[in-house]
mmCIF file of C-alpha atoms in Angstrom:
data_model
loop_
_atom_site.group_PDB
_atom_site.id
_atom_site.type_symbol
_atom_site.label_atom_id
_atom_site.label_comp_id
_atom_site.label_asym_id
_atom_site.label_seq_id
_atom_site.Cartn_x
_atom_site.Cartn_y
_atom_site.Cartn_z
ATOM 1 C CA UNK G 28 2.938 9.187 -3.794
ATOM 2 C CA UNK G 29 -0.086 11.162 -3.351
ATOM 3 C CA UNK G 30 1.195 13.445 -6.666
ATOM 4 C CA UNK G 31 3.379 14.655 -4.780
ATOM 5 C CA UNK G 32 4.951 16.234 -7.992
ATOM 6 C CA UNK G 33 2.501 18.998 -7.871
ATOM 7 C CA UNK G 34 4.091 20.043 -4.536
ATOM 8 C CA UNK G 35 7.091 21.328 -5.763
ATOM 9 C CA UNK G 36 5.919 24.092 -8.725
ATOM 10 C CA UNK G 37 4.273 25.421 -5.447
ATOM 11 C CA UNK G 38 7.216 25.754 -3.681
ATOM 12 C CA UNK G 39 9.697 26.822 -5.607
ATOM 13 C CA UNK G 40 7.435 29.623 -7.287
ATOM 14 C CA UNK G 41 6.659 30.762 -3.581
ATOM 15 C CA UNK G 42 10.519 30.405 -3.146
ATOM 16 C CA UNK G 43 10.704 28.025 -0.143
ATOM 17 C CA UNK G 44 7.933 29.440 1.671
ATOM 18 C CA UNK G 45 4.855 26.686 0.712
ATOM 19 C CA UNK G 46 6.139 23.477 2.712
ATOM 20 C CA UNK G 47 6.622 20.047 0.774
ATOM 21 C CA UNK G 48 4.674 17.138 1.704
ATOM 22 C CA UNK G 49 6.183 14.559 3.720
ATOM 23 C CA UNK G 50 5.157 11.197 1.681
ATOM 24 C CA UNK G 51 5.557 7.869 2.405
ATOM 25 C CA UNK G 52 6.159 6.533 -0.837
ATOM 26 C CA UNK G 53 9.111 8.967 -1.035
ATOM 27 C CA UNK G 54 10.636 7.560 2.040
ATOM 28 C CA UNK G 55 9.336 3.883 1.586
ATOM 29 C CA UNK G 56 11.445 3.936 -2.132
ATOM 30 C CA UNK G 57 14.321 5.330 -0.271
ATOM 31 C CA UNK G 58 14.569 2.272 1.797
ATOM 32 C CA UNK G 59 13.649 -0.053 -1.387
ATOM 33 C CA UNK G 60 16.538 2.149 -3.271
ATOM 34 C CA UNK G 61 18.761 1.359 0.001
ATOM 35 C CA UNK G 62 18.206 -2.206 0.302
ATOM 36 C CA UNK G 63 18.329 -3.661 -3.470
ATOM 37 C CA UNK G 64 21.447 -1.531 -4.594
ATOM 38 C CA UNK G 65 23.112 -2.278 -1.530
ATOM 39 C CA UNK G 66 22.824 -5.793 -2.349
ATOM 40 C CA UNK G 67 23.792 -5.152 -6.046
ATOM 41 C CA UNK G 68 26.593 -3.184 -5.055
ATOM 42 C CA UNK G 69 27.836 -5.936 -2.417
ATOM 43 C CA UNK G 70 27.699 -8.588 -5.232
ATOM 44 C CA UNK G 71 29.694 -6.292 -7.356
ATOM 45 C CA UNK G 72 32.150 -5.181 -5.131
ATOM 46 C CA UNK G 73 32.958 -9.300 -3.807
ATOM 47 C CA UNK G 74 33.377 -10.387 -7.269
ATOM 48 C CA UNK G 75 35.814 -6.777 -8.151
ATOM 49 C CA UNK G 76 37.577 -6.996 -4.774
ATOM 50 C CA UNK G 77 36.660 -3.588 -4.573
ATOM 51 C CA UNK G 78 36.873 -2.566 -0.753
ATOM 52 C CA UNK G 79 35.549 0.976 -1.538
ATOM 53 C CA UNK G 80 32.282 -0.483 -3.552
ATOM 54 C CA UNK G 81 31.612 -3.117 -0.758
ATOM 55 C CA UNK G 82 32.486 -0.400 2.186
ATOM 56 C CA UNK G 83 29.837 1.553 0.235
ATOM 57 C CA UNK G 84 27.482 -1.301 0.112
ATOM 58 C CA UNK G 85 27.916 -1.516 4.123
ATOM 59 C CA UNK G 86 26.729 2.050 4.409
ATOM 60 C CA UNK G 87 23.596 1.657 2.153
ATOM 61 C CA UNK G 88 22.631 -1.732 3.871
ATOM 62 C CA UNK G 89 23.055 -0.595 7.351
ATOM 63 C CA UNK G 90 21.117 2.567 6.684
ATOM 64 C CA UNK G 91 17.884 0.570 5.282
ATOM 65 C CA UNK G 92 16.226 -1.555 8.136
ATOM 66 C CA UNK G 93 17.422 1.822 9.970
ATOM 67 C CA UNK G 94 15.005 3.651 7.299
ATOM 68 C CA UNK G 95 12.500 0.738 7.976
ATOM 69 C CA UNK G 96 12.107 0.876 11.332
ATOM 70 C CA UNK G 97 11.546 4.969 11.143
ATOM 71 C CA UNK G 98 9.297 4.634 8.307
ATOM 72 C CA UNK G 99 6.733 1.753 10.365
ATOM 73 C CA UNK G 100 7.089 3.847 13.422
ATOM 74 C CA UNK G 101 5.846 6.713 11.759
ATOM 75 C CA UNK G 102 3.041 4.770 10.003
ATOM 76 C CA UNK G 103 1.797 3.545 13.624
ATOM 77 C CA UNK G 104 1.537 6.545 14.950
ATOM 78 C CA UNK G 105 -0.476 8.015 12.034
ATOM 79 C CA UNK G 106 -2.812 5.080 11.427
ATOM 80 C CA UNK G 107 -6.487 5.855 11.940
ATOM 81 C CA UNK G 108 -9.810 4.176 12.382
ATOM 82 C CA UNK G 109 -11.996 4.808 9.526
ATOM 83 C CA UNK G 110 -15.678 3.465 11.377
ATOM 84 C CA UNK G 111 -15.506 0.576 8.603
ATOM 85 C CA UNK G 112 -15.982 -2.776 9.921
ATOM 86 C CA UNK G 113 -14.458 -4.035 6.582
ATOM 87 C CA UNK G 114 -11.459 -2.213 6.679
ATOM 88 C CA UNK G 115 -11.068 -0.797 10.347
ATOM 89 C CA UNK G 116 -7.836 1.106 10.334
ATOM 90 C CA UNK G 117 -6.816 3.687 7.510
ATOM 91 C CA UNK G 118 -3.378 3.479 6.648
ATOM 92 C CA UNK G 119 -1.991 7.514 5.463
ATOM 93 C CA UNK G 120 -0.336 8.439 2.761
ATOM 94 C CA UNK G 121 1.961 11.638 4.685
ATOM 95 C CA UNK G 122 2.900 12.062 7.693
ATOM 96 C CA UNK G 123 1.560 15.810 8.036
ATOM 97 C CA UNK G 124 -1.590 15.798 10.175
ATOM 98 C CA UNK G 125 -4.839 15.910 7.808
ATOM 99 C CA UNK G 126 -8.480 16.383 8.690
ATOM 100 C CA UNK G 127 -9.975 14.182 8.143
ATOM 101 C CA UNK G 128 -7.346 11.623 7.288
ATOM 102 C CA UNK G 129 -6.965 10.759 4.338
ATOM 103 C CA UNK G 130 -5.618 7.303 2.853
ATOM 104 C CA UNK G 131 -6.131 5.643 -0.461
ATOM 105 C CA UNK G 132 -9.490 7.117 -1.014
ATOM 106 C CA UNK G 133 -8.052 10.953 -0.743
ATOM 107 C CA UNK G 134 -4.634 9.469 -3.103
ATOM 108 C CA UNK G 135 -4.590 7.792 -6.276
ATOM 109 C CA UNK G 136 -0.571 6.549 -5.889
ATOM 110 C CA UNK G 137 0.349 6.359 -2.212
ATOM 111 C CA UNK G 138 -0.519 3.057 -1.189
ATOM 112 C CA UNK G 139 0.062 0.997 -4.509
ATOM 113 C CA UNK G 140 3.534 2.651 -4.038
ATOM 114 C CA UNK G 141 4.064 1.740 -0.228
ATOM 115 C CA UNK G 142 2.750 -1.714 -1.530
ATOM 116 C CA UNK G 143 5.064 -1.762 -4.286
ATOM 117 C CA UNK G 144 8.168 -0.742 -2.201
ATOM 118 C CA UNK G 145 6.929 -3.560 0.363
ATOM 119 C CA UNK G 146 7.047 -1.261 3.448
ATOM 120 C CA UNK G 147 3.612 -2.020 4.588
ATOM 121 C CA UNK G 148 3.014 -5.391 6.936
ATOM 122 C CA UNK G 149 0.604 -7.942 6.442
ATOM 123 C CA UNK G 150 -2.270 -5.995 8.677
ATOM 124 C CA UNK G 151 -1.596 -2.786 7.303
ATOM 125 C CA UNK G 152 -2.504 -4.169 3.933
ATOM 126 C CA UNK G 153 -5.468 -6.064 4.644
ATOM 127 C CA UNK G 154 -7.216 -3.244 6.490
ATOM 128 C CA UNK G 155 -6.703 -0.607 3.732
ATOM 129 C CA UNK G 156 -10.243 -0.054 2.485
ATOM 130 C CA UNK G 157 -8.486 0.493 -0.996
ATOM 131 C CA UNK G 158 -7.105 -3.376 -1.260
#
């Protein structure tokens, strides 16, 4: 999210020294990635009898809500009030400190992608001024 792409020609051409972003969307299709393919892979393993595919399954499955849980406790803490009575609270897009914040308005693909990946809650979605 947040063309984050355009991050990394910066960094590698400074050789490391120009930080990455840290996106949500990155981390919120991590735990998407996590959670469907560890279901996929549990299916497939069950039917194979494949102990090694459905121990791998485990590891992906237990790792998600785990992902989750970081991921909403990050958003909470980074949530802001934007003075709109219409939308009060501003969901970000990163996790680095901006000023001002900057949510949906300031990035053209964070939230549709924490929306797509299904990361945000109910109230996190209806006060995005972007929705």
């Amino acid at each position: 999210g947040g063309d984050e792409g355009n991050s990394f020609p910066g960094y590698y051409e400074t050789y490391g020294k120009t930080p990455l972003s840290h996106k949500y969307s990155c981390t919120s299709n991590v735990y998407r990635g996590f959670a469907d393919i560890g279901e996929m892979w549990q299916k497939i393993g069950e039917a194979a009898g494949r102990a090694d595919v459905m121990s791998h399954a485990r590891e992906l499955l237990s790792a998600a809500p785990k992902l989750l849980s970081a991921l909403q406790q990050s958003l909470q803490r980074t949530v802001f009030e934007t003075g709109n009575p219409r939308a009060p609270r501003g969901v970000p897009t990163g996790a680095d400190p901006a000023d001002p914040p900057v949510g949906a308005l300031g990035d053209f693909r964070g939230i549709p992608e924490l929306m797509y990946s299904a990361v945000l809650s109910r109230t996190q979605t209806d006060d995005h001024p972007a929705v």
